[in-house]
Short mmCIF file of C-alpha atoms in Angstrom, two decimals:
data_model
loop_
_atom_site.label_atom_id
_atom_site.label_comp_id
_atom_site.label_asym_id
_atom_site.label_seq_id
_atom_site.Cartn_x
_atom_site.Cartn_y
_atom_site.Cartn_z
CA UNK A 1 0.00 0.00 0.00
CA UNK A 2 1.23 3.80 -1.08
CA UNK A 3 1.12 6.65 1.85
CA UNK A 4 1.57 10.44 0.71
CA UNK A 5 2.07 13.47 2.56
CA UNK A 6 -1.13 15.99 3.36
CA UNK A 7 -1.25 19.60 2.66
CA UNK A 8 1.70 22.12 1.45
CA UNK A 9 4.70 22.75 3.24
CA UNK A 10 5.67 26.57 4.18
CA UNK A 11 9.00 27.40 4.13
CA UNK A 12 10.99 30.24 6.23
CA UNK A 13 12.74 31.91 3.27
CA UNK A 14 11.93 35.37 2.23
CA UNK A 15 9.40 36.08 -0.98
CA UNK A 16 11.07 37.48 -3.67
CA UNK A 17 9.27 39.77 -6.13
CA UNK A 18 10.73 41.70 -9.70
CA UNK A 19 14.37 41.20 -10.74
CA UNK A 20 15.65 40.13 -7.56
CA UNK A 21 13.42 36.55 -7.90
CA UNK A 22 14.73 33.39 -8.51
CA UNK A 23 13.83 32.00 -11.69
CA UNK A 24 11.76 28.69 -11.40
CA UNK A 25 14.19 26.95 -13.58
CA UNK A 26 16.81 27.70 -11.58
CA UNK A 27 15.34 26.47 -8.88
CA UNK A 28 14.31 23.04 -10.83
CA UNK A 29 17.79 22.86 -11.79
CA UNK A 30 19.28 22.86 -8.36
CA UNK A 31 16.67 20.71 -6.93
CA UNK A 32 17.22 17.96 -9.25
CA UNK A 33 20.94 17.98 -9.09
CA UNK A 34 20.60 17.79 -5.06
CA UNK A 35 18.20 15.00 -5.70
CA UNK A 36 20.57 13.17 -8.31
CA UNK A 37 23.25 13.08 -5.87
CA UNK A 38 21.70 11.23 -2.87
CA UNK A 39 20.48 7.60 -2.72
CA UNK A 40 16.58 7.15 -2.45
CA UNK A 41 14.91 9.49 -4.73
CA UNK A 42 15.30 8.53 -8.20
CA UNK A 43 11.77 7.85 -8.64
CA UNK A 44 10.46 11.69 -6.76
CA UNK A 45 9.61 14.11 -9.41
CA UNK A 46 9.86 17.83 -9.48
CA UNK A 47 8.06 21.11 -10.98
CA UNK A 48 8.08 24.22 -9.84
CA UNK A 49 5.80 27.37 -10.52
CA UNK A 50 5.86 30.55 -8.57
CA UNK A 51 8.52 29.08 -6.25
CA UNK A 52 6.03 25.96 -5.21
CA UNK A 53 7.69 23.07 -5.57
CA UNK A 54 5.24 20.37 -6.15
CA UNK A 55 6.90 16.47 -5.40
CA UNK A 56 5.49 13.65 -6.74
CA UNK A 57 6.86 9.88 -7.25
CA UNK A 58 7.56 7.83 -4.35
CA UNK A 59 10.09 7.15 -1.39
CA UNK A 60 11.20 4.39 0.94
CA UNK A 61 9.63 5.61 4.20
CA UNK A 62 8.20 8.93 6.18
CA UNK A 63 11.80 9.76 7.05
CA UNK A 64 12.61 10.02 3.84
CA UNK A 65 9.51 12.48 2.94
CA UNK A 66 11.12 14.26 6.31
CA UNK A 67 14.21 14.65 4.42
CA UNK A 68 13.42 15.90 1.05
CA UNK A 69 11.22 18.37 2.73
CA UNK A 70 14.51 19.32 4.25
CA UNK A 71 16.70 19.85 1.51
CA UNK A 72 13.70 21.62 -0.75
CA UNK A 73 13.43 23.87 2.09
CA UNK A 74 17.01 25.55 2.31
CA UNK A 75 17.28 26.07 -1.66
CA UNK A 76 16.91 29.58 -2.17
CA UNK A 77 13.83 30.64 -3.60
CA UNK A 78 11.35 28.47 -2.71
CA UNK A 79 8.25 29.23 -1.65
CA UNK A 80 6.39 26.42 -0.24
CA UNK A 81 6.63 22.91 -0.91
CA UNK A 82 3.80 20.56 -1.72
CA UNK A 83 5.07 16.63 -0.78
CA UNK A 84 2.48 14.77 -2.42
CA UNK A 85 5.13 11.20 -2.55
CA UNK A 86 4.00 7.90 -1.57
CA UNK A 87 5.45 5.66 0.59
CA UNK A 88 6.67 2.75 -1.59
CA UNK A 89 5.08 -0.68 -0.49
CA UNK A 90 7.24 -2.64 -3.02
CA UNK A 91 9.00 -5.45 -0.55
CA UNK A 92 12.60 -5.43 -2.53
CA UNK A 93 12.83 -1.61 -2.92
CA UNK A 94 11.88 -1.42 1.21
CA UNK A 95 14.61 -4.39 1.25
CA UNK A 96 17.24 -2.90 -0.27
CA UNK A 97 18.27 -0.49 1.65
CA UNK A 98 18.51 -3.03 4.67
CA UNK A 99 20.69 -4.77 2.63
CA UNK A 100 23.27 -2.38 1.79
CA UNK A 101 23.36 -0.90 5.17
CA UNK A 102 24.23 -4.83 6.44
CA UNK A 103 26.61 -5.10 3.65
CA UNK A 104 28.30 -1.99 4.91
CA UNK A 105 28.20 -3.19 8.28
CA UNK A 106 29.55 -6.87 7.41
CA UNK A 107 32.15 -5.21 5.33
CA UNK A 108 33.28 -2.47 8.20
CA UNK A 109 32.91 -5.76 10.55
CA UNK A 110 35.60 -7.11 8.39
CA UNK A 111 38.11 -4.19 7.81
CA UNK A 112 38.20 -3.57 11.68
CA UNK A 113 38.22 -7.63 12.68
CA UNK A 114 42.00 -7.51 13.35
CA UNK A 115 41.42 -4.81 16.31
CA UNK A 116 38.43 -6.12 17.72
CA UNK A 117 40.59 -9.96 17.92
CA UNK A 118 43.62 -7.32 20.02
CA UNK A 119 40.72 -5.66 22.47
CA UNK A 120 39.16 -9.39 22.82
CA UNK A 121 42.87 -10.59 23.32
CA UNK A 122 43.69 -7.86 25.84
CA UNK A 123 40.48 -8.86 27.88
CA UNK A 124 41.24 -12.22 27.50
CA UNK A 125 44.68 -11.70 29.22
CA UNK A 126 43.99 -9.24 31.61
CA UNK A 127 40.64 -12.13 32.99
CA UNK A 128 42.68 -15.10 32.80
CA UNK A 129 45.94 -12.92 34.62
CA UNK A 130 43.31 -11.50 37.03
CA UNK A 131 41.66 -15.34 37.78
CA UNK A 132 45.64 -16.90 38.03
CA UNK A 133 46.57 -14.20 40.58
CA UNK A 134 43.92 -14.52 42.68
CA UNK A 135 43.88 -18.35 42.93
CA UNK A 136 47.76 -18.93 42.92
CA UNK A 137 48.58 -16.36 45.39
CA UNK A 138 48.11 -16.90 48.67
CA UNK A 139 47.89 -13.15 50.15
CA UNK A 140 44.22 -13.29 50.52
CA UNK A 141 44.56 -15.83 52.89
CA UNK A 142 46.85 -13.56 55.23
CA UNK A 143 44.84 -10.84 54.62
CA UNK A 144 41.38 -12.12 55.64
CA UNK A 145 41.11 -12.87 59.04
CA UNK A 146 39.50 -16.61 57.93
CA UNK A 147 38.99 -18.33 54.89
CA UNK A 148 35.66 -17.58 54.13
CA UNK A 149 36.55 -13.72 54.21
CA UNK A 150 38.92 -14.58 52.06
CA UNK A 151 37.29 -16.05 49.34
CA UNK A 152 35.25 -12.83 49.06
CA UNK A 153 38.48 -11.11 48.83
CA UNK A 154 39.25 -13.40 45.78
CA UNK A 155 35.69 -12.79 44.39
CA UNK A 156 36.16 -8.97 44.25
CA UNK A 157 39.40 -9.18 42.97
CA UNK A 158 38.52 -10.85 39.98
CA UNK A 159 35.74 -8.77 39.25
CA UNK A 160 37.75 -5.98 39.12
CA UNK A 161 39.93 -8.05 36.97
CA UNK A 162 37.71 -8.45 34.69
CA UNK A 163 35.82 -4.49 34.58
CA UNK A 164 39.65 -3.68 33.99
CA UNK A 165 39.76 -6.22 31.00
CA UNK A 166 36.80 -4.63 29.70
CA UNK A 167 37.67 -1.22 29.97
CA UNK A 168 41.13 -1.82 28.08
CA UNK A 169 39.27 -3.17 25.58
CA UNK A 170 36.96 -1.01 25.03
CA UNK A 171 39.77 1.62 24.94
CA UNK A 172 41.52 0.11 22.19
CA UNK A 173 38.56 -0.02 19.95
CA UNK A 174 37.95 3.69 20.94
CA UNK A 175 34.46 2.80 22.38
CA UNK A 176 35.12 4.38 25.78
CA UNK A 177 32.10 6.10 25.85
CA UNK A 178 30.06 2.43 26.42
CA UNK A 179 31.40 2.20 29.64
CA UNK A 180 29.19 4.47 31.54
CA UNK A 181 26.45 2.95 29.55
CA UNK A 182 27.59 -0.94 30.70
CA UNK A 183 28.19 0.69 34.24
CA UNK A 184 24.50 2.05 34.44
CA UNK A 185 23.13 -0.74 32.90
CA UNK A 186 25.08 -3.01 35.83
CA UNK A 187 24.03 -0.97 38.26
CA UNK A 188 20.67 -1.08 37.44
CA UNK A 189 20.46 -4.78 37.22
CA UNK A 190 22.49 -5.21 40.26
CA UNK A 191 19.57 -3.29 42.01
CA UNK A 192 16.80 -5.56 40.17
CA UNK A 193 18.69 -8.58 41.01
CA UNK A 194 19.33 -7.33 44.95
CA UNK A 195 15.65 -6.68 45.46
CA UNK A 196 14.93 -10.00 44.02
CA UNK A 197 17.16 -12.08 46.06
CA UNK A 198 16.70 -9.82 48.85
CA UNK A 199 16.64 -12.55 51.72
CA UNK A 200 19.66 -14.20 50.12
CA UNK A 201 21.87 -11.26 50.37
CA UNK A 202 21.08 -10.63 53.78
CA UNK A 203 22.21 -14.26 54.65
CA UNK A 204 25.10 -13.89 52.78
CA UNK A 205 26.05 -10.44 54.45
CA UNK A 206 24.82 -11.84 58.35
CA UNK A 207 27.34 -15.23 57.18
CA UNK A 208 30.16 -12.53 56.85
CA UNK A 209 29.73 -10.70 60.10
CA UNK A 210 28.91 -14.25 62.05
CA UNK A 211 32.16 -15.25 60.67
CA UNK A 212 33.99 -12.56 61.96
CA UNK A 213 32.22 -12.03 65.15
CA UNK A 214 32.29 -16.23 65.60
CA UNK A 215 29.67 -15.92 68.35
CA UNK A 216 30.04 -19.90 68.76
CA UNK A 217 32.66 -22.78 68.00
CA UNK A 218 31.79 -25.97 66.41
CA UNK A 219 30.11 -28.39 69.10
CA UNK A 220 29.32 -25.34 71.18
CA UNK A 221 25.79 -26.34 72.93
CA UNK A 222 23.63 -23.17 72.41
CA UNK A 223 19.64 -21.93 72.01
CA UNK A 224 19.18 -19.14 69.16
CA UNK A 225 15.69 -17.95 68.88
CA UNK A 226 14.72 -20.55 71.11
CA UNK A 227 15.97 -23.60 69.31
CA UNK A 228 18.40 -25.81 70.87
CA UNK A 229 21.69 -27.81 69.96
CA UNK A 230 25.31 -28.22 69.02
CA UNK A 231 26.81 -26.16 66.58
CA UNK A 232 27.84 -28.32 63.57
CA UNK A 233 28.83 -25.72 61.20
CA UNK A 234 28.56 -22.11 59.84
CA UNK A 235 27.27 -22.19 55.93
CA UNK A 236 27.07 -19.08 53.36
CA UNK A 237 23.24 -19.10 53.79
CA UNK A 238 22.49 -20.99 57.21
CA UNK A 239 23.99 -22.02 60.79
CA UNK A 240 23.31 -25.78 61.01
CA UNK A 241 22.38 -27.51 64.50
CA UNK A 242 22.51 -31.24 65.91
CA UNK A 243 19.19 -31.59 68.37
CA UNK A 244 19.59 -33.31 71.60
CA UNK A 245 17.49 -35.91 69.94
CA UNK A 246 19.58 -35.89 66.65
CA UNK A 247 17.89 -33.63 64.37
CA UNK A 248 19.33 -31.16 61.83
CA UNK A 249 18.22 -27.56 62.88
CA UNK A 250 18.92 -25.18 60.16
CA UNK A 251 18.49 -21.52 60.69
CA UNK A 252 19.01 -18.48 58.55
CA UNK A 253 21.92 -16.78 58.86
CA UNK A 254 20.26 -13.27 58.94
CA UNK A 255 18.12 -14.99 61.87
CA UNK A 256 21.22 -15.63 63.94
CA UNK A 257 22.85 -12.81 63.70
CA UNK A 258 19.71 -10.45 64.59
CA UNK A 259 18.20 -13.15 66.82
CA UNK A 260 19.18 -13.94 70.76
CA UNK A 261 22.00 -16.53 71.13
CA UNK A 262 22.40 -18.73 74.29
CA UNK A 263 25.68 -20.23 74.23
CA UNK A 264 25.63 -22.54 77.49
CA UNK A 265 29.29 -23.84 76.72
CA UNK A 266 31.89 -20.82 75.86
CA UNK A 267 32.04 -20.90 80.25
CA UNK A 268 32.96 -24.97 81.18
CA UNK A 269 31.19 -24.08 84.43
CA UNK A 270 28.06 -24.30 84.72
CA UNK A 271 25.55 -24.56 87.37
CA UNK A 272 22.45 -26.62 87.81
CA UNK A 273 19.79 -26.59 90.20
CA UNK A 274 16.69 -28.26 91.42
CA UNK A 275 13.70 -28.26 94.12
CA UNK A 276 13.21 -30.82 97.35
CA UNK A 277 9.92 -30.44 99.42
CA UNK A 278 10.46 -31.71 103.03
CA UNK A 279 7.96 -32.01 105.78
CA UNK A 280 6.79 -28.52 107.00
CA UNK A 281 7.41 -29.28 110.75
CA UNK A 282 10.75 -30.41 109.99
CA UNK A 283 14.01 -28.72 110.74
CA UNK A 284 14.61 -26.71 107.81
CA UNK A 285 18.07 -25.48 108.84
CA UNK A 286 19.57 -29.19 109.74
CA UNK A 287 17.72 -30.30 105.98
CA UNK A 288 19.45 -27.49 104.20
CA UNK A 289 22.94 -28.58 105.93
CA UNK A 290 22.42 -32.49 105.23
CA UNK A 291 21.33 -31.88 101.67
CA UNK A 292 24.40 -29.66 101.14
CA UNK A 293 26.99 -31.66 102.81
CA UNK A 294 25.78 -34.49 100.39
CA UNK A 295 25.93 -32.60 97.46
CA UNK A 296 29.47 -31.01 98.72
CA UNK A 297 31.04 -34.52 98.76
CA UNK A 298 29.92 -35.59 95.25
CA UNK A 299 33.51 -34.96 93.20
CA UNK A 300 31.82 -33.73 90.03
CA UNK A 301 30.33 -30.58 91.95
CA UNK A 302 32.81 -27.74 92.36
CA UNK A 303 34.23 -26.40 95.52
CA UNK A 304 34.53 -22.78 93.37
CA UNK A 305 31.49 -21.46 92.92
CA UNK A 306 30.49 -23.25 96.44
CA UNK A 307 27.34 -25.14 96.80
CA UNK A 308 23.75 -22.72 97.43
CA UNK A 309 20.48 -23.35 98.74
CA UNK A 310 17.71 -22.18 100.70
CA UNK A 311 14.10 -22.30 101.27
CA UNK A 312 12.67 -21.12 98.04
CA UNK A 313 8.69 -21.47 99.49
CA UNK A 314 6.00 -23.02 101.58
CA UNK A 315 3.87 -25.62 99.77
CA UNK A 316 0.41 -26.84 100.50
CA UNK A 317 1.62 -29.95 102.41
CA UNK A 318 5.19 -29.28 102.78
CA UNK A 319 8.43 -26.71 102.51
CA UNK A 320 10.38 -26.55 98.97
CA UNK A 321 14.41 -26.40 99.52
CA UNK A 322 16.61 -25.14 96.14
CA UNK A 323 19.88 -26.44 95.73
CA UNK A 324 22.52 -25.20 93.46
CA UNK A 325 25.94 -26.34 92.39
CA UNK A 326 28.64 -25.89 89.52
CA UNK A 327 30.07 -28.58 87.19
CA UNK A 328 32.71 -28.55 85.11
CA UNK A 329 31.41 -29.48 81.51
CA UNK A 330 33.78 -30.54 79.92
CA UNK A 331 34.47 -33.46 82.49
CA UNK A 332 30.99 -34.37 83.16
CA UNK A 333 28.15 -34.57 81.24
CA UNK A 334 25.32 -31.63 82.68
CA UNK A 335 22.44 -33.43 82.57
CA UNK A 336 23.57 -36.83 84.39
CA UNK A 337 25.31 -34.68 86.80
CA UNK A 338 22.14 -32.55 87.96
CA UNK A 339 20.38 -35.93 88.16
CA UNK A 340 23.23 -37.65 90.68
CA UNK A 341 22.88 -34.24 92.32
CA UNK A 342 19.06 -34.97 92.80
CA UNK A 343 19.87 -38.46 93.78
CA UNK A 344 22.25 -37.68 96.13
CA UNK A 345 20.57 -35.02 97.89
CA UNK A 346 17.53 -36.68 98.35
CA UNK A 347 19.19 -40.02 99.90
CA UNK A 348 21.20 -38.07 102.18
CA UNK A 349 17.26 -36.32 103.54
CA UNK A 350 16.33 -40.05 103.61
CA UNK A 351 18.72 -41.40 105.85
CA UNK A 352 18.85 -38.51 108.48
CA UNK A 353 14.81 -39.13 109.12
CA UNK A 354 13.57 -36.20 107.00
CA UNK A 355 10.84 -36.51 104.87
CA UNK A 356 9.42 -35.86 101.50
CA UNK A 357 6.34 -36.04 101.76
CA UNK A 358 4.10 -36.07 98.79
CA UNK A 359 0.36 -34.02 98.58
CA UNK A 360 -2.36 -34.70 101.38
CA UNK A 361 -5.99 -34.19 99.94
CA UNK A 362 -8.86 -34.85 102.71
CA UNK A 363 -12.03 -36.12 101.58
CA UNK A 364 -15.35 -35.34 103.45
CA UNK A 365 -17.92 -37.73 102.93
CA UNK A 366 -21.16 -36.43 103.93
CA UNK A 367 -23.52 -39.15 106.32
CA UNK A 368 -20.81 -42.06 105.67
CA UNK A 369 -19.46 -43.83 108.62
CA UNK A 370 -16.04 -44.71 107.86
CA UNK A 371 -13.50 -44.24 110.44
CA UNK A 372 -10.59 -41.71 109.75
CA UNK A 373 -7.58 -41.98 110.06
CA UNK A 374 -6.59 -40.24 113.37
CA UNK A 375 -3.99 -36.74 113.01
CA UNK A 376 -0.89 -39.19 114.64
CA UNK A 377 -1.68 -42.01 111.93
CA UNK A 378 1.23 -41.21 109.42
CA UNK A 379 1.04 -41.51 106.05
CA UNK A 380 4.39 -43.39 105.62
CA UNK A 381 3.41 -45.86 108.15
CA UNK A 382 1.24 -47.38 105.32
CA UNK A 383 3.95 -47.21 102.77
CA UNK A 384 5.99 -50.49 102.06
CA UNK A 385 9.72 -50.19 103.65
CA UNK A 386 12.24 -49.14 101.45
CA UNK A 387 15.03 -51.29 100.53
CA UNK A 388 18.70 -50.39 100.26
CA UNK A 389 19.52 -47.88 97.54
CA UNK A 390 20.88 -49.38 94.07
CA UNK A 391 24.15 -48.53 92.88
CA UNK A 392 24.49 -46.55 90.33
CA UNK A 393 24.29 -47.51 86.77
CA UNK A 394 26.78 -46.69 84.30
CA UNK A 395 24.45 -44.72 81.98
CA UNK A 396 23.84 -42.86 84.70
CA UNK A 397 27.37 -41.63 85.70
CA UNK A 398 27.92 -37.71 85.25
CA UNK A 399 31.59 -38.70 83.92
CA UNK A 400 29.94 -40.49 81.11
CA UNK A 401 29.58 -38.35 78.36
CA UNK A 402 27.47 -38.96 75.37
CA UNK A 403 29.04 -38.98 72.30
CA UNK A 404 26.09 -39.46 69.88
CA UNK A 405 25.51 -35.89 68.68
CA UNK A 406 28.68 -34.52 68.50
CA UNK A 407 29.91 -37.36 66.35
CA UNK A 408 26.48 -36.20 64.18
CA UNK A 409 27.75 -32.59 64.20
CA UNK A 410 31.44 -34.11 62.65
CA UNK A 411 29.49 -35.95 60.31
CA UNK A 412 27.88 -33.10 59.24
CA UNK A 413 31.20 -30.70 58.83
CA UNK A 414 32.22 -33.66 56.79
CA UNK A 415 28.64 -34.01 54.65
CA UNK A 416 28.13 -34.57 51.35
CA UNK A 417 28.24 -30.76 50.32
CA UNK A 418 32.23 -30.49 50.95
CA UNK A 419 31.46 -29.48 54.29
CA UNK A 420 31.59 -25.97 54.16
CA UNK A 421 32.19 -24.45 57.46
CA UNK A 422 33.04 -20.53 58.08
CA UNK A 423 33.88 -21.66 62.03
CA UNK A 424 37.87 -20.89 62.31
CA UNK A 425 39.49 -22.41 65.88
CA UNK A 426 42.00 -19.49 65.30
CA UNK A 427 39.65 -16.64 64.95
CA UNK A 428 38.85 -14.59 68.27
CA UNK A 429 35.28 -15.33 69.24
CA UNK A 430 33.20 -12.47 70.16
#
């Protein structure tokens, strides 16, 4: 389909009148020797009358009609110009043009191919240079106070590498004015990309501090955000525990670091404590020293801090005692140890005649005849007699430890992913 221009075109020259006006075939002289001379109008014909020129014929596209108008405009003389060509919709003629101008290209491609193989060569060296220094050369590592930092050390380097690479080349083929165009363009995908992977880049970062502050060690028991185990390792995106019970706890990174640690092992003492109710018309002072003395002579419990306790409150049927002593945790395991502590306390109330009694609830039954039991009946007096106490078991003993879950946390450092671990022994912890 054809497309022609609408209406006459005014120009901005002065109108001439007498001697001092430009002939018309003057101006149809120079208009088709312009017109001869540039590519695209040999089908556009002229006429001129009064200083109108009047175009007919046909061009590529509306640029083109742009253009004549353009260069009928600043020949002197002319009055206004009426652009009555039609857009050619011939396929090869609308073609050809695109042809010649990838020609030109391909052949320009061709004449400059030696300097574009230098720039790409000059890249190429200055990448694979960057990429050999930063692997081979082991200043990162002193550097960086652990080898995670370091890696990110090795990271930037070899982008920097690379942007210098680029900008050499770049240089060479006299194309430095791309850069600031491939900078803003990085920059503004680097922003798309950030806002995508928002939550990843804020474990990433919290990995970075946590391995420089190293809040905790590997096998370090602790409770973050209210979860609770032994470290097994320190990962790019997420700290990794072992349960009590041997589960894998995995929490984000950026949740440890902004999140409340517990770390119940960076102090090997530690102290435990529990609760004994003894009768309420006993002697609370000589249960206090018996329970104390027994829990004194156990050699697991420290002698610094000393042994605590007093009389926490009065129950319903009888008087709560609190006890308190301080293990050393990495001879004993806590938990067994705060139960012998238990054990022993309570057999050493036992023997010296104290009791722990258990809760009373009277019954009233209305019109029933039953006897009671009188107020000097005790309650023990019905219980069955005890027997000797049992020794100890071995799964019981505080200087058993249990092995189970830290050999879990190894196996994990050593897992199946390479066992990547941003713990270092030699870093200061926090």
């Amino acid at each position: 389909m054809a497309q022609s221009a609408d209406g006459p075109v005014q120009t901005d020259g002065q109108i001439e009148v007498g001697a001092e006006a430009v002939r018309d075939s003057e101006i149809l002289n120079r208009i088709e020797k312009l017109l001869a001379q540039i590519d695209g109008f040999a089908a556009v014909d002229v006429s001129v009358s009064e200083g109108v020129v009047k175009i007919t014929g046909q061009v590529i596209d509306n640029a083109a009609q742009d253009r004549l108008n353009q260069i009928i405009n600043r020949v002197e003389g002319v009055v206004a110009i009426e652009n009555e060509t039609e857009i050619s919709g011939t396929l090869e003629e609308r073609l050809a043009p695109a042809m010649e101008r990838i020609a030109a290209r391909t052949r320009n491609l061709l004449a400059n191919g030696p300097i574009f193989l230098v720039a790409l060569t000059a890249f190429l060296v200055v990448a694979a240079g960057g990429w050999l220094l930063t692997t081979r050369i082991g200043i990162w590592t002193r550097l960086a106070p652990n080898a995670f930092i370091a890696d990110v050390y090795r990271a930037v380097a070899r982008i920097l590498f690379i942007l210098t690479g680029l900008v050499l080349a770049l240089d060479i083929l006299n194309a430095t004015a791309l850069i600031g165009a491939v900078l803003g363009a990085a920059g503004v995908v680097g922003l798309a990309l950030g806002f995508a992977v928002r939550d990843t880049v804020e474990n990433f970062i919290a990995s970075i501090l946590l391995s420089l502050r190293q809040p905790f060690r590997p096998n370090d028991f602790v409770d973050i955000q209210g979860d609770q185990g032994t470290v097994a390792r320190l990962t790019s995106r997420a700290t990794i525990l072992i349960s009590p019970e041997g589960n894998h706890i995995r929490i984000p990174n950026a949740t440890v670091f902004k999140g409340r640690i517990v770390n119940f092992t960076r102090d090997p003492r530690r102290r435990f404590g529990f609760n004994l109710g003894v009768d309420a018309d006993a002697d609370l002072a000589a249960a206090l020293a018996t329970a104390v003395a027994a829990l004194e002579a156990q050699p697991f419990v420290l002698k610094e801090p000393e042994v605590g306790a007093w009389i926490s409150e009065v129950g319903d049927s009888n008087v709560v005692l609190t006890f308190t002593g301080w293990v050393d945790q990495t001879k004993v395991d806590f938990a067994k140890a705060r139960g012998e502590a238990i054990r022993a306390a309570k057999l050493a109330l036992e023997a010296a005649g104290f009791g722990l009694p258990e809760p009373i609830y009277r019954v009233r039954l209305d019109g029933a005849q039953a006897a009671l039991p009188s107020s000097n009946e005790s309650v023990d007096a019905r219980r069955p007699a005890k027997s000797e106490p049992a020794e100890l078991p071995e799964a019981a003993d505080p200087a058993r430890s249990e092995p189970a879950v830290a050999e879990a946390a190894e196996r994990e450092r050593k897992g199946l992913d390479g066992g990547e671990n941003l713990l270092d022994d030699q870093q200061q912890v926090e």
